[in-house]
Short mmCIF file of C-alpha atoms and ligand atoms in Angstrom, two decimals:
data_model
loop_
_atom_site.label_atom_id
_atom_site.label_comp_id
_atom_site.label_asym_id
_atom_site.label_seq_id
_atom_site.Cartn_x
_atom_site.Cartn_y
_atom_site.Cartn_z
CA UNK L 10 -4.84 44.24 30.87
CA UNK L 11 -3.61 47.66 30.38
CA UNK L 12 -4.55 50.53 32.73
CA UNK L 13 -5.10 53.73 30.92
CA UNK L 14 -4.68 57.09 33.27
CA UNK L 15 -5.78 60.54 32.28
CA UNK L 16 -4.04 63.03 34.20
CA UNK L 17 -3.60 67.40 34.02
CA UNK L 18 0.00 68.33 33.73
CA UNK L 19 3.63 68.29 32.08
CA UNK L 20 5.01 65.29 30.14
CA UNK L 21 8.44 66.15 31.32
CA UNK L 22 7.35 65.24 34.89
CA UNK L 23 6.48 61.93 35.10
CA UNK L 24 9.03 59.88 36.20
CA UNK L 25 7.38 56.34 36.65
CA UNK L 26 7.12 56.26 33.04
CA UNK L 27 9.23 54.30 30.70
CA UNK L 28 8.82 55.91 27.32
CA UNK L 29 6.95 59.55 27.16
CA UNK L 30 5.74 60.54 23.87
CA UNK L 31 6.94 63.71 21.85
CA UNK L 32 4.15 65.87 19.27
CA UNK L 33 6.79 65.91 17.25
CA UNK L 34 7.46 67.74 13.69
CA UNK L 35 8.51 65.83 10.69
CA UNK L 36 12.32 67.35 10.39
CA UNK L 37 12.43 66.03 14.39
CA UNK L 38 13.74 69.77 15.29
CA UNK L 39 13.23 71.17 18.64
CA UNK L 40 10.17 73.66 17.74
CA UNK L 41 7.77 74.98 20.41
CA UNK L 42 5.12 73.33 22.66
CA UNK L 43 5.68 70.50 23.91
CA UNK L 44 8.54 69.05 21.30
CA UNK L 45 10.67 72.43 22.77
CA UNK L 46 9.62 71.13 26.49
CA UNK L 47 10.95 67.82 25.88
CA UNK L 48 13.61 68.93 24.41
CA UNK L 49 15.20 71.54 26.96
CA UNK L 50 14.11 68.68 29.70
CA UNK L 51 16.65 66.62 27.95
CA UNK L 52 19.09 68.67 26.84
CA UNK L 53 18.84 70.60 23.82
CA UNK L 54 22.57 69.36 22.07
CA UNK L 55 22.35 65.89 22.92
CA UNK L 56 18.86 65.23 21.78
CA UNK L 57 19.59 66.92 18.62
CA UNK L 58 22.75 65.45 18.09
CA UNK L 59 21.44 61.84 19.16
CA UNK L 60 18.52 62.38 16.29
CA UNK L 61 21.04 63.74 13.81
CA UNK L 62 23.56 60.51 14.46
CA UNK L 63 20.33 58.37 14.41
CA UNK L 64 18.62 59.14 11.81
CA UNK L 65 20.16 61.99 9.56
CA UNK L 66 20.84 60.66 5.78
CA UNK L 67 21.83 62.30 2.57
CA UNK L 68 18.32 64.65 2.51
CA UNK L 69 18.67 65.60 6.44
CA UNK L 70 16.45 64.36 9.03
CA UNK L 71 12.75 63.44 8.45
CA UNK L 72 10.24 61.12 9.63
CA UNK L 73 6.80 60.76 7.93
CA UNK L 74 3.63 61.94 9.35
CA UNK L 75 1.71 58.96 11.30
CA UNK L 76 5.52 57.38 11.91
CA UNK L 77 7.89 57.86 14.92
CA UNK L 78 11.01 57.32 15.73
CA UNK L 79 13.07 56.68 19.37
CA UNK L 80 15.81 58.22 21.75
CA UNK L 81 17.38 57.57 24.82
CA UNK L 82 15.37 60.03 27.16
CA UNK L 83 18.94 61.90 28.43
CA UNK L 84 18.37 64.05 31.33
CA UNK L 85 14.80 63.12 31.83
CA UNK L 86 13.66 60.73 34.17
CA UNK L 87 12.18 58.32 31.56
CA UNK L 88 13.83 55.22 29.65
CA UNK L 89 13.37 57.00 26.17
CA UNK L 90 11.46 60.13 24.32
CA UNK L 91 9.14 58.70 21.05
CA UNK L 92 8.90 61.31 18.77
CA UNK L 93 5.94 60.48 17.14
CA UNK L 94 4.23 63.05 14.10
CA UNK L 95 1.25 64.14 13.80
CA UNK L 96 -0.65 65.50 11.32
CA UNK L 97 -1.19 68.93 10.46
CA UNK L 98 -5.14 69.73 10.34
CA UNK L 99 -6.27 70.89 6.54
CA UNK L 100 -7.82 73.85 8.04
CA UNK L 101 -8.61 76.03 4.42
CA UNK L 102 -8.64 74.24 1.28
CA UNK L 103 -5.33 76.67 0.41
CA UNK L 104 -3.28 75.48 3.34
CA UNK L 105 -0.46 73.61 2.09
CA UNK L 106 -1.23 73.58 -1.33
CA UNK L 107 2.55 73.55 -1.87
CA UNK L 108 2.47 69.64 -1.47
CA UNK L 109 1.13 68.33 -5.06
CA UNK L 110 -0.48 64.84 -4.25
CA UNK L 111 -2.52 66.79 -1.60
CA UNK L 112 -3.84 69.31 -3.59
CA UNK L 113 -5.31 66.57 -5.80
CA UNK L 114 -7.31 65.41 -2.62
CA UNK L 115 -10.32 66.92 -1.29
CA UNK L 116 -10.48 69.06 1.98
CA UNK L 117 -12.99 66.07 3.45
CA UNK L 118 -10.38 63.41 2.07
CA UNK L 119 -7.71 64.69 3.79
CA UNK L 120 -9.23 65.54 6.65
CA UNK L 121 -9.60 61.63 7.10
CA UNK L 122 -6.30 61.23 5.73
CA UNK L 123 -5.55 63.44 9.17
CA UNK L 124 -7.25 61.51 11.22
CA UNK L 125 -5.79 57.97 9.87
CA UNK L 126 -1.95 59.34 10.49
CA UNK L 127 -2.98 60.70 14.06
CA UNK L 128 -4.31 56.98 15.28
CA UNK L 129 -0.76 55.80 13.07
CA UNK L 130 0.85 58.14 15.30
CA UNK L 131 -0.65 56.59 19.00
CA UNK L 132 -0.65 53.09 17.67
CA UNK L 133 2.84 52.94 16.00
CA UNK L 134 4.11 54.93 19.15
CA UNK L 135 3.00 51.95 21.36
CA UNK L 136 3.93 49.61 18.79
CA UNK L 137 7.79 50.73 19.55
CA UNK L 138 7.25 51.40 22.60
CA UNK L 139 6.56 47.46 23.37
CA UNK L 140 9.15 46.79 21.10
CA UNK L 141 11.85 48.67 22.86
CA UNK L 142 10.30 46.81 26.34
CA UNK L 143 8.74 49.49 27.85
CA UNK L 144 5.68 49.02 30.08
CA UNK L 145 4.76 52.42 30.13
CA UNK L 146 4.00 54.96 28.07
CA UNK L 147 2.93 58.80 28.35
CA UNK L 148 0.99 60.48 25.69
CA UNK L 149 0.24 64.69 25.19
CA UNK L 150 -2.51 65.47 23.56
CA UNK L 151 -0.69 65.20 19.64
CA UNK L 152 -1.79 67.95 17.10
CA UNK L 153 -3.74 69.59 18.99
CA UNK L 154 -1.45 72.95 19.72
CA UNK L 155 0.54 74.30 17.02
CA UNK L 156 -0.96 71.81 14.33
CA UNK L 157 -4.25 73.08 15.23
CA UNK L 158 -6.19 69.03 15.05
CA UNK L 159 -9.60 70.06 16.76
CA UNK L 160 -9.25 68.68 20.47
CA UNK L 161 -12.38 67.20 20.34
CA UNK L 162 -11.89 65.17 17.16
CA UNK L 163 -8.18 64.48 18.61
CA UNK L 164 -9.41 63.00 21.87
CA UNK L 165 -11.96 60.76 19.75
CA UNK L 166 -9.23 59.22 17.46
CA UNK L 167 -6.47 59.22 20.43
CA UNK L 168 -9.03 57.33 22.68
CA UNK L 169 -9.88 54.72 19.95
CA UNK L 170 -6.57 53.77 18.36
CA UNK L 171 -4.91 53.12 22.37
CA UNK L 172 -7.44 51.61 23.49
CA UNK L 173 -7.54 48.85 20.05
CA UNK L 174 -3.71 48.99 19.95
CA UNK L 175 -3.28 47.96 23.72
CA UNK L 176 -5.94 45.06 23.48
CA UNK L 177 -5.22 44.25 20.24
CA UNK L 178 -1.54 44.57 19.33
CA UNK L 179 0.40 45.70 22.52
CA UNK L 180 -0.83 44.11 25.66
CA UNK L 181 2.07 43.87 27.22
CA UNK L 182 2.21 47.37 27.80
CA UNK L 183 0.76 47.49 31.55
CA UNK L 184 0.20 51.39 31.77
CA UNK L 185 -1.20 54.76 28.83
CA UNK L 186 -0.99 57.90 30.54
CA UNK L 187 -2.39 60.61 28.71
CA UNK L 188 -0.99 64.08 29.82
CA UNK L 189 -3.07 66.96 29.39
CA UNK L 190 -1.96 70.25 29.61
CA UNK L 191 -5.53 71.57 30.43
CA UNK L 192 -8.46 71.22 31.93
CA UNK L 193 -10.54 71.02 28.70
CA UNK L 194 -8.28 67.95 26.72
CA UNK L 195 -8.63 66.25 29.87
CA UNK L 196 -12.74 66.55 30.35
CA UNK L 197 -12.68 65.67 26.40
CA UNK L 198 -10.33 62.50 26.63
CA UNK L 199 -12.26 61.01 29.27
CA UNK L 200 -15.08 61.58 27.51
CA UNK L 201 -13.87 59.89 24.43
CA UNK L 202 -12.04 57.05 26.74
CA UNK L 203 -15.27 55.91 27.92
CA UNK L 204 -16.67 55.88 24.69
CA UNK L 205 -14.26 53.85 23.23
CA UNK L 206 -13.93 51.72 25.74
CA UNK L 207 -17.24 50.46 25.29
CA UNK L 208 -17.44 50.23 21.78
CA UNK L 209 -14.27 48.07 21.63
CA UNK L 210 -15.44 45.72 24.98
CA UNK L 211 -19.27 45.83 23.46
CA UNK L 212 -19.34 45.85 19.41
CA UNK L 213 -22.77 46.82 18.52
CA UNK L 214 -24.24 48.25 15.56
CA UNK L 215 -26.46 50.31 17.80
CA UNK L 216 -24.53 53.85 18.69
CA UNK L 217 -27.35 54.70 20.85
CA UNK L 218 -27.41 51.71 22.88
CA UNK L 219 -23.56 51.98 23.48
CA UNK L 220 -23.99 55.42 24.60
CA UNK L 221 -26.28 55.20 27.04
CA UNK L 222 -24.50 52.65 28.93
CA UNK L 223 -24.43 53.71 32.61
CA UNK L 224 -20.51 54.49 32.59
CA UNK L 225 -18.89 57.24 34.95
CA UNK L 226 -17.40 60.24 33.32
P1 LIG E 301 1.46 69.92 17.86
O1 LIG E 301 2.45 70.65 17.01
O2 LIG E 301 1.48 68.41 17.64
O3 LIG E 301 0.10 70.51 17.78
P2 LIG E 301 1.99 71.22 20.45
O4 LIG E 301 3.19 71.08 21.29
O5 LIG E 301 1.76 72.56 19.83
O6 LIG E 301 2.05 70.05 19.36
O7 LIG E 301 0.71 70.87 21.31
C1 LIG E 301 0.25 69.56 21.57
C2 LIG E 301 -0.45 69.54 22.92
O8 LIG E 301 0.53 69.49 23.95
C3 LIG E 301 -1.31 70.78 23.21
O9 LIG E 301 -2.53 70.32 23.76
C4 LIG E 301 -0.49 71.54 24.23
O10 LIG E 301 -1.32 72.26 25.12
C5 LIG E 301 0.16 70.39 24.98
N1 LIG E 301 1.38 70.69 25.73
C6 LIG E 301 2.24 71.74 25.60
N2 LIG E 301 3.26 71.63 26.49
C7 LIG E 301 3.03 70.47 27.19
C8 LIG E 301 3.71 69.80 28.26
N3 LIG E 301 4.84 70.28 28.78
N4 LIG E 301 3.17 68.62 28.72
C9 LIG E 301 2.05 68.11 28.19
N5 LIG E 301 1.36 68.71 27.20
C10 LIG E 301 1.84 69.87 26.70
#
């Protein structure tokens, strides 16, 4: 059974963890938030040059939304960094019209498009992570900064594609931490946690009935 943890803080700090997560961007460069974080915890050079070595080919470096790829962790305390990508949120129907076969899609379409490549991105994260033979991972709270995901929504789908991945697909991962840099995407994950908790231990058609479950917040 895997223990899932919500806790306020900084990803870089949590040295009882095997693999901690990065929010990162799809051309896996250092950026801001927490991807720059991670990085400088690390060391700038040799995280860029491991992900160049790794993974540059004849178009550069690049990893598609919903997808991650893996490091050694360097001079943090942890086995290895995931850098995982999340989506951007289709905020105005204009944003990113630049990319053709998304400007064919409607703003509600890709906002679930959105949502299916942030669960890719916590499920495929934990999916390498058992695969590399860690037992624990740390999450921050992906798209939700920079990428501007709504933290509600993102707490909802974060909540529901760890907690199916780990009983479904990765149970041999013992320990989730989910590392929130505030107060607020902490209150909303446990929330959500609880929520999805019970819908995955008790399926029921009837929302109501799951909600009103007497389970702390
Ligand atoms: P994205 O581009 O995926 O939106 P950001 O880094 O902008 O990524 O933000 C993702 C989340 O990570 C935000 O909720 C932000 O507050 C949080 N965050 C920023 N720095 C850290 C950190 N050092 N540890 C944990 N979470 C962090």
């Amino acid at each position: 059974m895997t223990k899932l943890e919500i806790v306020q803080g900084d990803i870089t700090q949590q040295p009882d963890i095997d693999a901690i997560v990065n929010a990162a961007n799809d051309l896996l460069e250092p950026g801001g938030g927490v991807c720059g974080a991670i990085y400088r915890a690390a060391g700038v050079d040799q995280l860029d040059r491991a992900i160049k070595y790794l993974y540059e080919d004849d178009d550069g470096v690049s990893c598609l939304t919903g997808q991650c790829v893996h490091t050694p962790a360097f001079d943090l305390p942890n086995r290895f960094v995931i850098h995982a990508v999340g989506p951007i949120w289709p905020a105005t129907p204009t944003a990113y019209d630049r990319l053709d076969d998304v400007r064919q899609l409607g703003m509600q379409q890709r906002r679930e498009t959105a949502q299916r490549q942030l669960a890719s991105a916590y499920s495929q994260s934990l999916i390498l992570a058992d695969v590399l033979g860690c037992k624990s991972v740390a999450f921050p709270a992906i798209s939700t900064g920079i990428y501007g995901y709504p933290p509600e929504q993102a707490a909802e789908v974060a909540a529901e594609a760890v907690t199916k991945t780990v009983i479904e697909t990765t149970p041999g991962i013992e320990l989730v931490r989910f590392v929130c840099f505030d107060q607020n995407t902490e209150e909303l994950l446990r929330s959500a946690l609880v929520v999805s908790a019970v819908e995955v231990l008790f399926p029921s058609d009837n929302t109501d009935e799951q909600l009103t479950l007497p389970f702390p917040t």
